[in-house]
PDB file of C-alpha atoms and ligand atoms in Angstrom:
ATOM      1  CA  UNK A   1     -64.757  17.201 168.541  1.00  0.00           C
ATOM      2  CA  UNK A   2     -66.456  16.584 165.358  1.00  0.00           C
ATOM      3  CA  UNK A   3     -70.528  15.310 165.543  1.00  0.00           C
ATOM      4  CA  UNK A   4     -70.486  12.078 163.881  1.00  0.00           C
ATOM      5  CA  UNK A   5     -74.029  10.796 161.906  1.00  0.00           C
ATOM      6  CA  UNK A   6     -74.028   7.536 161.434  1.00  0.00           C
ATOM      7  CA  UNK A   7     -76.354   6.065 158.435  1.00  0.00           C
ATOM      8  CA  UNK A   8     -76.315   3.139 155.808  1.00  0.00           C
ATOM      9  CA  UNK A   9     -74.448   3.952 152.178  1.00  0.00           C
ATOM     10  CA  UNK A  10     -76.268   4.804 149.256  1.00  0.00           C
ATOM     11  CA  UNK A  11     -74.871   3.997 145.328  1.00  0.00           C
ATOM     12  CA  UNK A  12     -74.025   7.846 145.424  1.00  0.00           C
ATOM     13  CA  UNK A  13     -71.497   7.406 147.758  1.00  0.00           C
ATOM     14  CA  UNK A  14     -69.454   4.382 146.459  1.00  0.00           C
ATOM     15  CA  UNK A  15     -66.053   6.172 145.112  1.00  0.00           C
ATOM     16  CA  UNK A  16     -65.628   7.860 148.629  1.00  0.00           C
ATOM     17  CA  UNK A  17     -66.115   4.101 150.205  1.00  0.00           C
ATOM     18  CA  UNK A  18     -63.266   3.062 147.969  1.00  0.00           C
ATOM     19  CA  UNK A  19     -61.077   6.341 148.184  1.00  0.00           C
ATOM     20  CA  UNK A  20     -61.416   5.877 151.913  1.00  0.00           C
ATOM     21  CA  UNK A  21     -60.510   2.069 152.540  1.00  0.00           C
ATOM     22  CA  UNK A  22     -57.871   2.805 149.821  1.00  0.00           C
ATOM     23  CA  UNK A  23     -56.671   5.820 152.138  1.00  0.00           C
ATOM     24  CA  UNK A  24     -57.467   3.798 155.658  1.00  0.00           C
ATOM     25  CA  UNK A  25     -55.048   0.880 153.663  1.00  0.00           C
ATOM     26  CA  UNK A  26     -52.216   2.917 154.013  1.00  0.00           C
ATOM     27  CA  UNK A  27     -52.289   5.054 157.328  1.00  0.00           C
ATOM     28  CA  UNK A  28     -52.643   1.128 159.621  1.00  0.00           C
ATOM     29  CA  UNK A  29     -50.776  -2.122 158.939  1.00  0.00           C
ATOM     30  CA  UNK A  30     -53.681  -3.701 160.460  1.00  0.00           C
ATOM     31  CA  UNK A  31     -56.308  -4.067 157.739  1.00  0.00           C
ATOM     32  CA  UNK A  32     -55.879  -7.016 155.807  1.00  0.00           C
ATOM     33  CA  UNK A  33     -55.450  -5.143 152.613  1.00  0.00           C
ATOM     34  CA  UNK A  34     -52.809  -2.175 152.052  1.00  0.00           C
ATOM     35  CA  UNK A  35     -52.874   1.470 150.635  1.00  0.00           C
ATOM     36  CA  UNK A  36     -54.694   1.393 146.772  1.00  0.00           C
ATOM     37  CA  UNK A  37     -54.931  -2.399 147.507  1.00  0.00           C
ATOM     38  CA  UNK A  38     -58.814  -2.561 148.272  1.00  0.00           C
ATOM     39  CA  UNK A  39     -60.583  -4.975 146.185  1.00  0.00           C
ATOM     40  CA  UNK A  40     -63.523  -2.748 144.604  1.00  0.00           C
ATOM     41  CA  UNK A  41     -63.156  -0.007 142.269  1.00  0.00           C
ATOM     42  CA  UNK A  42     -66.284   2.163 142.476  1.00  0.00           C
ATOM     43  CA  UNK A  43     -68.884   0.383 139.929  1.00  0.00           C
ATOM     44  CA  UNK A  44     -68.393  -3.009 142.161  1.00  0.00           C
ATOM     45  CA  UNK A  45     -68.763  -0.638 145.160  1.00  0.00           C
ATOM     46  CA  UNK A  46     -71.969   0.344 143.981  1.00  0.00           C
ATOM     47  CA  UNK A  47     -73.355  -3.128 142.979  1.00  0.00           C
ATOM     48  CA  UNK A  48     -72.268  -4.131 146.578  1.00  0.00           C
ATOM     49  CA  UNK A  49     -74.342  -1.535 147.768  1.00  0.00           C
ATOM     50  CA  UNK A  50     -77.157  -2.333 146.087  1.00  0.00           C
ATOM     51  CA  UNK A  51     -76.778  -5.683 147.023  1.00  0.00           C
ATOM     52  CA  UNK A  52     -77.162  -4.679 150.589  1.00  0.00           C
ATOM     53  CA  UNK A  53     -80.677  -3.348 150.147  1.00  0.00           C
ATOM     54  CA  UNK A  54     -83.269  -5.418 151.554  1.00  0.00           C
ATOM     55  CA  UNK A  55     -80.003  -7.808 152.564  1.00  0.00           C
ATOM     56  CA  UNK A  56     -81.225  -9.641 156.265  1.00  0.00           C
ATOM     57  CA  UNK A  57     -77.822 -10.170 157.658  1.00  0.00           C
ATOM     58  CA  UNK A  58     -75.321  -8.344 155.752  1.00  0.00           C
ATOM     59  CA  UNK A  59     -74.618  -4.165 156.786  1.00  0.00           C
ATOM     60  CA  UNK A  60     -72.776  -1.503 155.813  1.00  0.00           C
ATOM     61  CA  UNK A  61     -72.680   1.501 158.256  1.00  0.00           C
ATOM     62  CA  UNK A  62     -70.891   4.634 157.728  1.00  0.00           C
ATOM     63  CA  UNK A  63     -69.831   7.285 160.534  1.00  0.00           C
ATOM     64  CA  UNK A  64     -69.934  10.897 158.566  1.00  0.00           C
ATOM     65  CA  UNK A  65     -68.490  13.937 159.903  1.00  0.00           C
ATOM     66  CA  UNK A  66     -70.977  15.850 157.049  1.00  0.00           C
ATOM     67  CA  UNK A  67     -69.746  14.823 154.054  1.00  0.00           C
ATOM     68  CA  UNK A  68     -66.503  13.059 155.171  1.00  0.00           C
ATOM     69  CA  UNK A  69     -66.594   9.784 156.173  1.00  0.00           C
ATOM     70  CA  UNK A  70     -65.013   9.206 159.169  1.00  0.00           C
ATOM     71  CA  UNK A  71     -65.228   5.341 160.268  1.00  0.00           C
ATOM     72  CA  UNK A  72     -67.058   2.183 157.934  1.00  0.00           C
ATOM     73  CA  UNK A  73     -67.996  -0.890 159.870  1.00  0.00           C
ATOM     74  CA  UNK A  74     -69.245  -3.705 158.373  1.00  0.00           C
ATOM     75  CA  UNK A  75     -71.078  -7.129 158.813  1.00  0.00           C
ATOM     76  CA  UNK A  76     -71.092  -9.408 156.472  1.00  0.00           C
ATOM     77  CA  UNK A  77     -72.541 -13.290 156.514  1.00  0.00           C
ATOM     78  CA  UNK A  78     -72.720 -15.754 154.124  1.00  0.00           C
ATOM     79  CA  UNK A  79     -76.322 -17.311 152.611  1.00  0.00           C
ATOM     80  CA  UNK A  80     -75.322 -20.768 152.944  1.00  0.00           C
ATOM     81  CA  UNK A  81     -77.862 -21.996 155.574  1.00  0.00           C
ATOM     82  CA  UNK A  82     -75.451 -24.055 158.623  1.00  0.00           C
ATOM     83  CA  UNK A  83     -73.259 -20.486 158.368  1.00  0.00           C
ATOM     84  CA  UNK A  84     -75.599 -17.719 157.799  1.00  0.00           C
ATOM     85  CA  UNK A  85     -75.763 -17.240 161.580  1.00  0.00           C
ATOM     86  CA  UNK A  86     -72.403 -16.062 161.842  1.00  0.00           C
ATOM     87  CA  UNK A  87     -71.217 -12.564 160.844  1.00  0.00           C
ATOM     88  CA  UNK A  88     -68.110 -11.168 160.206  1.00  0.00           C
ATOM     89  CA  UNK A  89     -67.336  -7.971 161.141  1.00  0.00           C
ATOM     90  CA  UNK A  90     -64.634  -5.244 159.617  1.00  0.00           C
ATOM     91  CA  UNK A  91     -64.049  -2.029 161.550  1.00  0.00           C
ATOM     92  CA  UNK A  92     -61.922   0.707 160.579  1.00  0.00           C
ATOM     93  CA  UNK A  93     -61.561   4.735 161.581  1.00  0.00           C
ATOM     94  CA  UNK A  94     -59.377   7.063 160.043  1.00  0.00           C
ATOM     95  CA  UNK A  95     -56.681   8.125 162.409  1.00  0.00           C
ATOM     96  CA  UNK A  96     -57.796  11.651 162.778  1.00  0.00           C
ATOM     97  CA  UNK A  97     -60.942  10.126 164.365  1.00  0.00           C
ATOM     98  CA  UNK A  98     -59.780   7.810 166.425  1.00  0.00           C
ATOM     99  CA  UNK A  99     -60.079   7.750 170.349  1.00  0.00           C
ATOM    100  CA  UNK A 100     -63.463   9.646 169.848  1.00  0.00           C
ATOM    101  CA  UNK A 101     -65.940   7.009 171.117  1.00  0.00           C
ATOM    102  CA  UNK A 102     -66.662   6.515 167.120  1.00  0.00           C
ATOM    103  CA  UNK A 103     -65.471   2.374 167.392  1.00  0.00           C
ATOM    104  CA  UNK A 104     -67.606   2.125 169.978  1.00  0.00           C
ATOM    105  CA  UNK A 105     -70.560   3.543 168.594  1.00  0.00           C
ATOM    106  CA  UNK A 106     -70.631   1.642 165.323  1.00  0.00           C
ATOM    107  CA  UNK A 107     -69.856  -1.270 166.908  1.00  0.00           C
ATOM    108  CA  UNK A 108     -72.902  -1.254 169.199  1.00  0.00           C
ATOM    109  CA  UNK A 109     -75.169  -0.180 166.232  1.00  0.00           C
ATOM    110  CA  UNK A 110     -74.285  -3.222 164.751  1.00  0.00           C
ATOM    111  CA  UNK A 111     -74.648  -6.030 167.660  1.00  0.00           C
ATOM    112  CA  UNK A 112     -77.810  -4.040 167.847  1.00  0.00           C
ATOM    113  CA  UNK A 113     -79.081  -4.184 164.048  1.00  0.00           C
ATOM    114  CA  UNK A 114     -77.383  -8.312 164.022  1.00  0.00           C
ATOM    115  CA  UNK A 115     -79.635  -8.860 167.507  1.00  0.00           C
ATOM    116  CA  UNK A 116     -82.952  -7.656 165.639  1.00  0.00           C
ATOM    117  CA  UNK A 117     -82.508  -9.058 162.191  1.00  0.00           C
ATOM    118  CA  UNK A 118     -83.677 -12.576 163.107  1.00  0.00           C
ATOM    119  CA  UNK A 119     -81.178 -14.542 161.993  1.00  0.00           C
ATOM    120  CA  UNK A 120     -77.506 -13.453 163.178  1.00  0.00           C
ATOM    121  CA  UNK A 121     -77.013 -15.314 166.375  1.00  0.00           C
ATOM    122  CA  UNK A 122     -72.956 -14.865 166.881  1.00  0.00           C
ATOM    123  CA  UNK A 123     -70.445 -12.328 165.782  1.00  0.00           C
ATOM    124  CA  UNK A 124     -67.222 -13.111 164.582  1.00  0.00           C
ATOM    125  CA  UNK A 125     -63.764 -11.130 163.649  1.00  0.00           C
ATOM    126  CA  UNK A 126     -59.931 -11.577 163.170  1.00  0.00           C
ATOM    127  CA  UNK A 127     -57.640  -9.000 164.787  1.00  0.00           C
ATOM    128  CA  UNK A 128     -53.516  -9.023 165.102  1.00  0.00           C
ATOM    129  CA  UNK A 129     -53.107  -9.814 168.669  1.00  0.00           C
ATOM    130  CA  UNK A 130     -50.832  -6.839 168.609  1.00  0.00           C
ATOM    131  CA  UNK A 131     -53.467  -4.488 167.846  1.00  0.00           C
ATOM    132  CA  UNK A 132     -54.314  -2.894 171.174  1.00  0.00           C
ATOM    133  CA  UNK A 133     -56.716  -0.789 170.786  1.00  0.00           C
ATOM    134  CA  UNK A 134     -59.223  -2.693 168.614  1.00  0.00           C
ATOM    135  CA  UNK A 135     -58.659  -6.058 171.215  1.00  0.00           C
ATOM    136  CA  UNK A 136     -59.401  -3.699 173.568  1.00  0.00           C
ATOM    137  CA  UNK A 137     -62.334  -2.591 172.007  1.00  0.00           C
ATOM    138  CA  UNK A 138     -63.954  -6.097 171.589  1.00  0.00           C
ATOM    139  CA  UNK A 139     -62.859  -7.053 174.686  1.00  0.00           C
ATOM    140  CA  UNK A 140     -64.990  -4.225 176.145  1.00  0.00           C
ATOM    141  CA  UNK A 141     -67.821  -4.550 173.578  1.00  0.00           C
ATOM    142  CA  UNK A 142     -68.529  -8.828 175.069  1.00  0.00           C
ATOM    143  CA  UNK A 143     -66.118 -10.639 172.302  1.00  0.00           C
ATOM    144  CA  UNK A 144     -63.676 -13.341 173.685  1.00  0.00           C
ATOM    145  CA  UNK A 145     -60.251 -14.696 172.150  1.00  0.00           C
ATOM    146  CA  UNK A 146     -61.126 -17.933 170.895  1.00  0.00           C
ATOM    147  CA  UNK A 147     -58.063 -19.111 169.379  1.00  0.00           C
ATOM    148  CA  UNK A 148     -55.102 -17.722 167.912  1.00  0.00           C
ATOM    149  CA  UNK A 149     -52.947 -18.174 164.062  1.00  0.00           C
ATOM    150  CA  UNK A 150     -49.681 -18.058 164.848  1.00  0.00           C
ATOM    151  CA  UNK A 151     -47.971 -16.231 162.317  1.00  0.00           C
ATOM    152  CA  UNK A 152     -51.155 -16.078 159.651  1.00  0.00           C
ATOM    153  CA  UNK A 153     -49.460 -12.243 158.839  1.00  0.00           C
ATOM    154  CA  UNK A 154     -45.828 -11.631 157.442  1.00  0.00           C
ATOM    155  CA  UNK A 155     -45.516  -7.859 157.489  1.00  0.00           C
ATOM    156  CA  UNK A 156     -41.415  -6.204 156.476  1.00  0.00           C
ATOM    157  CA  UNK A 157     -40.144  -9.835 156.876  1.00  0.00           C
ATOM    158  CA  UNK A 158     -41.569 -10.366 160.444  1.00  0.00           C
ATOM    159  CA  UNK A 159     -44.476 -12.622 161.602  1.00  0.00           C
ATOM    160  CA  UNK A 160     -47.406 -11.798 163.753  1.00  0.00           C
ATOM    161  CA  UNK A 161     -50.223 -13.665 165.524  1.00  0.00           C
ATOM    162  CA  UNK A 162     -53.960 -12.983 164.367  1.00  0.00           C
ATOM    163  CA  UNK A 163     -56.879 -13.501 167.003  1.00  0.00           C
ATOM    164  CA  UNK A 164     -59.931 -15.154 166.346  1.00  0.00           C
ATOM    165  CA  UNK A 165     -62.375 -13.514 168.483  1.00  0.00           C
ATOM    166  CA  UNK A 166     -66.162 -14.387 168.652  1.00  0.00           C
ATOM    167  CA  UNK A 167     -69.338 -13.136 169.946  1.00  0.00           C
ATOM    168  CA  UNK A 168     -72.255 -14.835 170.818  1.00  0.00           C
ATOM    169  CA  UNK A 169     -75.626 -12.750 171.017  1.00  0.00           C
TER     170      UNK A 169
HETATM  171  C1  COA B 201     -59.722  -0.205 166.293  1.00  0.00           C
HETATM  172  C2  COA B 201     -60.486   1.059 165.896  1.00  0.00           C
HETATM  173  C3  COA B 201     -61.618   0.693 164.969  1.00  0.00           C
HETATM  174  C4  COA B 201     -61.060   1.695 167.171  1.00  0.00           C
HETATM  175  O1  COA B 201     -61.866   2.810 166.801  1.00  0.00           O
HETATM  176  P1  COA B 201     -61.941   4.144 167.703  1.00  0.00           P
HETATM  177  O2  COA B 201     -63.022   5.000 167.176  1.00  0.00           O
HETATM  178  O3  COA B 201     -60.596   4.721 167.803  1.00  0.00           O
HETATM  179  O4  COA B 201     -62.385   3.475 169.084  1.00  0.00           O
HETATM  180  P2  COA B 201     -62.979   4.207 170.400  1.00  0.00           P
HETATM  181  O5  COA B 201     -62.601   5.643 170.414  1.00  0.00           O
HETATM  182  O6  COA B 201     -64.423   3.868 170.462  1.00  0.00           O
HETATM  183  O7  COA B 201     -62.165   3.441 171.528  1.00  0.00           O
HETATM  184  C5  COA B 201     -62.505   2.129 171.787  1.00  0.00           C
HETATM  185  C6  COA B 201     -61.664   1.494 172.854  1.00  0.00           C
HETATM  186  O8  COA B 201     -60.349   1.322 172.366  1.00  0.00           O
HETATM  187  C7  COA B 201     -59.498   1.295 173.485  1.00  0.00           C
HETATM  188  N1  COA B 201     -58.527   2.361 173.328  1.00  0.00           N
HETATM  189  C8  COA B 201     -58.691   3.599 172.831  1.00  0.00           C
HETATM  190  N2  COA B 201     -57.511   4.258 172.812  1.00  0.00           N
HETATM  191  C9  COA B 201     -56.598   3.386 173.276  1.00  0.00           C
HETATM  192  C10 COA B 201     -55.204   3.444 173.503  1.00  0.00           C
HETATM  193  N3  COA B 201     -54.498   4.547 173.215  1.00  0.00           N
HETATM  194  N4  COA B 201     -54.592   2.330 173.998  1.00  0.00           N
HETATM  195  C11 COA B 201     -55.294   1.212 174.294  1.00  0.00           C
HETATM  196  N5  COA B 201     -56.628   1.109 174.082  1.00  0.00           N
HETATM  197  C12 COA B 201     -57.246   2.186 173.615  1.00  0.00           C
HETATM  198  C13 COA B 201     -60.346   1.507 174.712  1.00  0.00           C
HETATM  199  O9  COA B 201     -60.782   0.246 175.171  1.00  0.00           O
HETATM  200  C14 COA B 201     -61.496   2.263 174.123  1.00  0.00           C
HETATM  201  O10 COA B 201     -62.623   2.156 174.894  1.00  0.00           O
HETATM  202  P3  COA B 201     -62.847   3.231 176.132  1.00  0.00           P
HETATM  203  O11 COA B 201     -62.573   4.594 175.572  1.00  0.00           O
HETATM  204  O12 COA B 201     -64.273   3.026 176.524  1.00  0.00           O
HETATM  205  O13 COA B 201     -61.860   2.828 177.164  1.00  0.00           O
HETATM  206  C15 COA B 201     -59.534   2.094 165.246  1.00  0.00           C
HETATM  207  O14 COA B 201     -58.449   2.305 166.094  1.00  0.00           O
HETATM  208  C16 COA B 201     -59.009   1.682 163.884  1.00  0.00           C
HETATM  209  O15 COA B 201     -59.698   1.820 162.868  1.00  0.00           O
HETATM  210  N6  COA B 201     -57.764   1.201 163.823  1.00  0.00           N
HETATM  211  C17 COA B 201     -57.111   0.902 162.544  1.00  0.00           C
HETATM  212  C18 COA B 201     -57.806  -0.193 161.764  1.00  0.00           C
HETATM  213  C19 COA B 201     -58.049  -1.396 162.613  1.00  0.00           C
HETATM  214  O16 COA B 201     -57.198  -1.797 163.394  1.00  0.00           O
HETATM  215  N7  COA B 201     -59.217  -2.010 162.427  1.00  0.00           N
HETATM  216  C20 COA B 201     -59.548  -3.225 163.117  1.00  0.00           C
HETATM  217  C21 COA B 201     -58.950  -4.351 162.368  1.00  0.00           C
HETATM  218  S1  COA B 201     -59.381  -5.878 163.169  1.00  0.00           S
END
């Protein structure tokens, strides 16, 4: 098994953030956003970096097999003061990594880093209820199914159910 770092991006390392999400995109129908269709090309990768630096309630955090990154999981928040509280988070692992532990990990990095920042007080995320292994996942990490869009995804002509699953800290 691979030994996974895990550390916060730097601007050097924007194009492989967007050659991996635009990889990730295509290996899993359950990202919102499909192979090549991630929204940042590399230069607005690196201004969102930047724009992380010194940020109180919104993370990046990569999990690097050496230079390869392996997993990205992500918490972002809005500044607008009644919602600032409540983060969103985005997981994804490549496939080859999967089933390693490597969810888990970055996942309890971040309820860790949201607990001590001062101002995240709940966690929130969106997962097709068909998605067994990441349910599973927040299921074991404290999140609960708060409600459910019924057919919020149309995937090859068929419909599917999205979660909405919450944390409090
Ligand atoms: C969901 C995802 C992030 C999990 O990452 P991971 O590194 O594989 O997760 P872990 O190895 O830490 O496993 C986490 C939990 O998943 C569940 N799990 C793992 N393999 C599973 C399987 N084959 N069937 C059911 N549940 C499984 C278990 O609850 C496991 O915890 P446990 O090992 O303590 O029992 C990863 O599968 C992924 O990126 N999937 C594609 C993209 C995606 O779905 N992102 C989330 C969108 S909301």
């Amino acid at each position: 098994m691979a030994e996974i770092t895990y550390r916060r991006p730097e601007v050097s390392d924007a194009k492989n953030i967007v050659d991996f999400y635009n990889y990730v995109g295509g290996e899993t129908s359950y990202l919102s956003f499909e192979k090549d269709e991630y929204p940042l090309d590399a230069a607005a990768q690196e201004a969102a970096i930047r724009e992380l630096e010194g940020n109180d309630t919104n993370i990046m955090l990569l999990a690097m097999d050496g230079e390869e990154i392996a997993g990205i999981a992500t918490i972002s928040s809005t500044h607008k003061i009644k919602a600032r509280h409540d983060g969103e988070l985005g997981i994804v692992v490549a496939k080859k990594y999967q089933g390693q532990g490597i969810g888990t990990t970055l996942i309890k990095k971040l309820i860790d880093w949201a607990r001590g920042n001062g101002v995240t007080t709940r966690i929130s995320l969106d997962t097709r209820a068909d998605n067994i292994m990441a349910v599973s996942l927040y299921l074991k990490m404290g999140f609960q199914v708060e409600g459910c869009r019924k057919n919020s995804t149309l995937l090859n002509g068929e419909y599917y159910d999205l979660y909405i699953m919450g944390m409090m800290l």
